[in-house]
mmCIF file of N, CA and C in Angstrom:
data_model
loop_
_atom_site.group_PDB
_atom_site.id
_atom_site.type_symbol
_atom_site.label_atom_id
_atom_site.label_comp_id
_atom_site.label_asym_id
_atom_site.label_seq_id
_atom_site.Cartn_x
_atom_site.Cartn_y
_atom_site.Cartn_z
ATOM 1 N N SER A 1 0.708 -0.884 0.084
ATOM 2 C CA SER A 1 0.017 0.697 0.080
ATOM 3 C C SER A 1 1.430 0.948 0.022
ATOM 4 N N ASN A 2 0.156 2.879 -0.647
ATOM 5 C CA ASN A 2 1.056 3.328 -0.614
ATOM 6 C C ASN A 2 1.192 4.185 0.427
ATOM 7 N N THR A 3 0.116 3.745 1.568
ATOM 8 C CA THR A 3 -0.306 4.726 2.743
ATOM 9 C C THR A 3 0.193 4.401 4.289
ATOM 10 N N SER A 4 1.582 3.243 4.133
ATOM 11 C CA SER A 4 1.636 2.911 4.589
ATOM 12 C C SER A 4 3.707 3.269 5.019
ATOM 13 N N SER A 5 4.369 2.207 5.708
ATOM 14 C CA SER A 5 5.821 2.676 6.077
ATOM 15 C C SER A 5 6.295 2.022 4.619
ATOM 16 N N LEU A 6 5.758 1.713 3.842
ATOM 17 C CA LEU A 6 6.250 0.585 2.669
ATOM 18 C C LEU A 6 7.483 2.146 1.777
ATOM 19 N N PRO A 7 7.101 2.690 1.279
ATOM 20 C CA PRO A 7 7.273 3.290 0.477
ATOM 21 C C PRO A 7 9.185 3.605 0.719
ATOM 22 N N GLU A 8 9.514 4.053 2.154
ATOM 23 C CA GLU A 8 9.508 4.248 2.386
ATOM 24 C C GLU A 8 10.973 2.969 2.805
ATOM 25 N N VAL A 9 10.586 1.867 2.018
ATOM 26 C CA VAL A 9 11.723 0.669 2.655
ATOM 27 C C VAL A 9 11.837 0.814 1.888
ATOM 28 N N ALA A 10 10.806 0.006 0.747
ATOM 29 C CA ALA A 10 10.505 -0.657 -1.138
ATOM 30 C C ALA A 10 11.214 0.680 -1.704
ATOM 31 N N GLY A 11 11.378 1.862 -0.984
ATOM 32 C CA GLY A 11 11.726 2.619 -2.717
ATOM 33 C C GLY A 11 10.497 2.974 -3.583
ATOM 34 N N ASN A 12 10.876 3.067 -4.581
ATOM 35 C CA ASN A 12 10.659 2.755 -6.108
ATOM 36 C C ASN A 12 10.949 1.289 -6.427
ATOM 37 N N VAL A 13 11.581 1.025 -6.311
ATOM 38 C CA VAL A 13 11.063 -0.645 -6.616
ATOM 39 C C VAL A 13 9.897 -1.460 -6.248
ATOM 40 N N ALA A 14 9.080 -1.245 -5.111
ATOM 41 C CA ALA A 14 8.039 -1.964 -6.068
ATOM 42 C C ALA A 14 7.012 -0.640 -6.474
ATOM 43 N N LEU A 15 5.819 -1.721 -6.252
ATOM 44 C CA LEU A 15 4.118 -0.985 -6.560
ATOM 45 C C LEU A 15 3.816 -0.646 -6.146
ATOM 46 N N TYR A 16 3.020 0.359 -5.884
ATOM 47 C CA TYR A 16 2.520 0.482 -4.935
ATOM 48 C C TYR A 16 0.572 0.447 -5.359
ATOM 49 N N ILE A 17 -0.242 0.475 -5.032
ATOM 50 C CA ILE A 17 -1.415 0.483 -4.737
ATOM 51 C C ILE A 17 -2.463 1.498 -3.475
ATOM 52 N N GLU A 18 -3.380 1.548 -4.184
ATOM 53 C CA GLU A 18 -4.303 2.122 -3.378
ATOM 54 C C GLU A 18 -5.370 1.200 -2.471
ATOM 55 N N PRO A 19 -5.007 1.186 -1.259
ATOM 56 C CA PRO A 19 -5.710 -0.471 -0.959
ATOM 57 C C PRO A 19 -6.972 -0.113 -0.474
ATOM 58 N N ASN A 20 -8.022 0.701 -1.220
ATOM 59 C CA ASN A 20 -9.602 0.181 -1.455
ATOM 60 C C ASN A 20 -9.885 0.319 -2.323
ATOM 61 N N ASP A 21 -8.843 0.343 -3.692
ATOM 62 C CA ASP A 21 -9.482 0.544 -4.893
ATOM 63 C C ASP A 21 -9.239 -0.927 -5.720
ATOM 64 N N ILE A 22 -10.343 -0.836 -5.997
ATOM 65 C CA ILE A 22 -10.132 -2.505 -6.542
ATOM 66 C C ILE A 22 -9.156 -2.861 -7.349
ATOM 67 N N ASN A 23 -9.530 -2.030 -8.935
ATOM 68 C CA ASN A 23 -8.635 -1.462 -10.225
ATOM 69 C C ASN A 23 -7.241 -1.215 -9.646
ATOM 70 N N SER A 24 -6.573 -0.621 -8.846
ATOM 71 C CA SER A 24 -5.295 -0.888 -8.741
ATOM 72 C C SER A 24 -5.194 -1.714 -8.098
ATOM 73 N N ILE A 25 -5.474 -2.448 -7.559
ATOM 74 C CA ILE A 25 -5.222 -3.677 -6.581
ATOM 75 C C ILE A 25 -5.048 -4.885 -8.064
ATOM 76 N N LYS A 26 -6.026 -5.088 -8.639
ATOM 77 C CA LYS A 26 -6.072 -5.836 -10.345
ATOM 78 C C LYS A 26 -4.933 -5.435 -11.069
ATOM 79 N N ASP A 27 -4.438 -4.172 -11.316
ATOM 80 C CA ASP A 27 -4.249 -3.609 -13.110
ATOM 81 C C ASP A 27 -2.688 -3.992 -11.399
ATOM 82 N N SER A 28 -1.901 -4.156 -10.950
ATOM 83 C CA SER A 28 -1.359 -4.100 -9.809
ATOM 84 C C SER A 28 0.051 -5.392 -10.580
ATOM 85 N N ILE A 29 -1.466 -6.536 -9.840
ATOM 86 C CA ILE A 29 -1.699 -7.838 -9.847
ATOM 87 C C ILE A 29 -1.301 -8.164 -10.957
ATOM 88 N N LYS A 30 -1.952 -7.741 -12.011
ATOM 89 C CA LYS A 30 -1.677 -8.045 -13.591
ATOM 90 C C LYS A 30 -0.152 -7.924 -14.544
ATOM 91 N N LYS A 31 0.322 -6.460 -13.735
ATOM 92 C CA LYS A 31 1.258 -5.834 -14.209
ATOM 93 C C LYS A 31 2.401 -6.691 -13.458
ATOM 94 N N VAL A 32 2.341 -7.569 -12.675
ATOM 95 C CA VAL A 32 3.599 -8.305 -12.163
ATOM 96 C C VAL A 32 3.288 -9.282 -12.709
ATOM 97 N N LEU A 33 2.671 -10.148 -12.891
ATOM 98 C CA LEU A 33 2.116 -10.968 -13.110
ATOM 99 C C LEU A 33 2.379 -11.418 -14.861
ATOM 100 N N ASN A 34 2.121 -10.715 -15.529
ATOM 101 C CA ASN A 34 2.328 -9.882 -16.647
ATOM 102 C C ASN A 34 3.295 -9.602 -17.571
ATOM 103 N N ASP A 35 3.985 -8.914 -16.526
ATOM 104 C CA ASP A 35 4.619 -7.410 -17.924
ATOM 105 C C ASP A 35 6.425 -8.103 -17.368
ATOM 106 N N LYS A 36 7.048 -8.572 -18.415
ATOM 107 C CA LYS A 36 8.075 -9.449 -17.986
ATOM 108 C C LYS A 36 9.423 -8.698 -17.754
ATOM 109 N N ALA A 37 9.525 -7.012 -18.760
ATOM 110 C CA ALA A 37 10.468 -6.380 -17.866
ATOM 111 C C ALA A 37 10.299 -6.141 -16.987
ATOM 112 N N SER A 38 9.319 -5.670 -16.117
ATOM 113 C CA SER A 38 8.187 -4.800 -15.071
ATOM 114 C C SER A 38 9.163 -5.925 -14.223
ATOM 115 N N GLN A 39 9.034 -7.303 -14.287
ATOM 116 C CA GLN A 39 9.449 -7.764 -13.346
ATOM 117 C C GLN A 39 11.392 -8.125 -13.425
ATOM 118 N N GLU A 40 11.721 -7.539 -14.178
ATOM 119 C CA GLU A 40 12.835 -8.086 -14.356
ATOM 120 C C GLU A 40 13.724 -6.865 -13.274
ATOM 121 N N LEU A 41 12.860 -5.210 -13.397
ATOM 122 C CA LEU A 41 13.477 -4.426 -13.926
ATOM 123 C C LEU A 41 13.453 -4.712 -12.143
ATOM 124 N N MET A 42 12.550 -5.221 -11.276
ATOM 125 C CA MET A 42 11.865 -5.163 -9.825
ATOM 126 C C MET A 42 12.601 -6.128 -9.344
ATOM 127 N N ARG A 43 13.108 -7.489 -9.858
ATOM 128 C CA ARG A 43 14.015 -7.835 -9.365
ATOM 129 C C ARG A 43 15.668 -7.470 -9.077
ATOM 130 N N ASN A 44 15.879 -6.683 -9.968
ATOM 131 C CA ASN A 44 17.102 -6.367 -10.006
ATOM 132 C C ASN A 44 17.301 -4.981 -9.337
ATOM 133 N N SER A 45 16.088 -4.865 -9.088
ATOM 134 C CA SER A 45 16.861 -3.242 -8.407
ATOM 135 C C SER A 45 16.233 -3.815 -7.314
ATOM 136 N N SER A 46 15.519 -4.410 -6.474
ATOM 137 C CA SER A 46 14.981 -4.780 -5.408
ATOM 138 C C SER A 46 16.756 -5.415 -5.269
ATOM 139 N N ILE A 47 17.781 -6.382 -5.337
ATOM 140 C CA ILE A 47 18.725 -6.096 -4.426
ATOM 141 C C ILE A 47 19.224 -5.122 -4.483
ATOM 142 N N GLU A 48 19.567 -3.925 -5.299
ATOM 143 C CA GLU A 48 20.306 -2.774 -4.460
ATOM 144 C C GLU A 48 18.754 -1.923 -3.923
ATOM 145 N N GLN A 49 17.942 -2.791 -3.301
ATOM 146 C CA GLN A 49 17.623 -1.489 -2.631
ATOM 147 C C GLN A 49 17.514 -2.260 -1.618
ATOM 148 N N ALA A 50 18.012 -3.399 -1.100
ATOM 149 C CA ALA A 50 17.863 -4.642 0.161
ATOM 150 C C ALA A 50 19.245 -4.372 0.467
ATOM 151 N N LYS A 51 19.840 -3.760 -0.026
ATOM 152 C CA LYS A 51 21.767 -3.270 0.552
ATOM 153 C C LYS A 51 21.629 -1.981 1.271
ATOM 154 N N LYS A 52 20.510 -1.094 0.862
ATOM 155 C CA LYS A 52 20.670 -0.201 1.870
ATOM 156 C C LYS A 52 20.419 -0.382 3.573
ATOM 157 N N PHE A 53 19.632 -1.537 3.718
ATOM 158 C CA PHE A 53 19.172 -1.698 4.912
ATOM 159 C C PHE A 53 20.209 -3.224 5.439
ATOM 160 N N PHE A 54 21.406 -2.990 6.198
ATOM 161 C CA PHE A 54 21.848 -3.843 7.326
ATOM 162 C C PHE A 54 21.943 -3.833 8.782
ATOM 163 N N TRP A 55 22.143 -4.760 9.196
ATOM 164 C CA TRP A 55 22.158 -4.330 10.811
ATOM 165 C C TRP A 55 23.119 -3.132 10.973
ATOM 166 N N GLU A 56 24.340 -3.484 10.840
ATOM 167 C CA GLU A 56 25.613 -2.732 11.562
ATOM 168 C C GLU A 56 24.954 -1.078 10.930
ATOM 169 N N LYS A 57 24.163 -0.674 9.791
ATOM 170 C CA LYS A 57 23.513 0.375 9.797
ATOM 171 C C LYS A 57 22.977 0.770 10.567
ATOM 172 N N THR A 58 22.117 -0.167 10.835
ATOM 173 C CA THR A 58 20.945 -0.143 11.818
ATOM 174 C C THR A 58 21.143 0.374 13.625
ATOM 175 N N VAL A 59 21.994 -0.192 13.531
ATOM 176 C CA VAL A 59 23.278 -0.379 14.953
ATOM 177 C C VAL A 59 23.636 0.890 15.713
ATOM 178 N N LYS A 60 24.499 1.421 14.323
ATOM 179 C CA LYS A 60 24.834 3.021 14.181
ATOM 180 C C LYS A 60 24.331 3.564 14.498
ATOM 181 N N GLN A 61 23.345 3.645 13.373
ATOM 182 C CA GLN A 61 21.745 5.052 13.747
ATOM 183 C C GLN A 61 21.258 4.662 14.769
ATOM 184 N N THR A 62 21.495 4.024 16.196
ATOM 185 C CA THR A 62 21.103 3.322 17.039
ATOM 186 C C THR A 62 21.328 4.366 17.593
ATOM 187 N N ILE A 63 23.006 3.880 17.742
ATOM 188 C CA ILE A 63 23.791 4.488 18.674
ATOM 189 C C ILE A 63 24.320 5.670 19.243
ATOM 190 N N GLY A 64 23.787 6.508 17.284
ATOM 191 C CA GLY A 64 23.801 7.736 17.245
ATOM 192 C C GLY A 64 22.473 8.535 17.537
ATOM 193 N N VAL A 65 21.868 8.253 18.227
ATOM 194 C CA VAL A 65 20.541 8.499 18.724
ATOM 195 C C VAL A 65 19.980 8.836 19.719
ATOM 196 N N TYR A 66 20.885 7.275 20.750
ATOM 197 C CA TYR A 66 21.393 7.190 22.020
ATOM 198 C C TYR A 66 21.981 8.581 22.447
ATOM 199 N N TYR A 67 23.127 8.900 22.203
ATOM 200 C CA TYR A 67 24.793 9.747 22.790
ATOM 201 C C TYR A 67 23.225 11.122 21.995
ATOM 202 N N GLU A 68 22.943 11.318 21.410
ATOM 203 C CA GLU A 68 21.906 12.492 20.737
ATOM 204 C C GLU A 68 21.332 12.581 21.902
ATOM 205 N N LEU A 69 20.542 11.572 22.996
ATOM 206 C CA LEU A 69 19.834 12.576 23.707
ATOM 207 C C LEU A 69 20.255 11.916 25.250
ATOM 208 N N LEU A 70 21.493 11.671 25.625
ATOM 209 C CA LEU A 70 22.216 11.623 26.274
ATOM 210 C C LEU A 70 22.812 13.341 26.366
#
């Protein structure tokens, strides 16, 4: 859904839908199932997007927040 935190995590890799719009849901499902170019782009881009998130970075950012609060 485009109304959650998913755009922050998935970036421009995911297809976002209007959760209350059946046509939005249907069109996105059809695109993922039928559009081979979109599948390939999403597959390749998702690996790069996932590289932005790793535990070491999370730990460093969390510690940084604690230092700011102290």
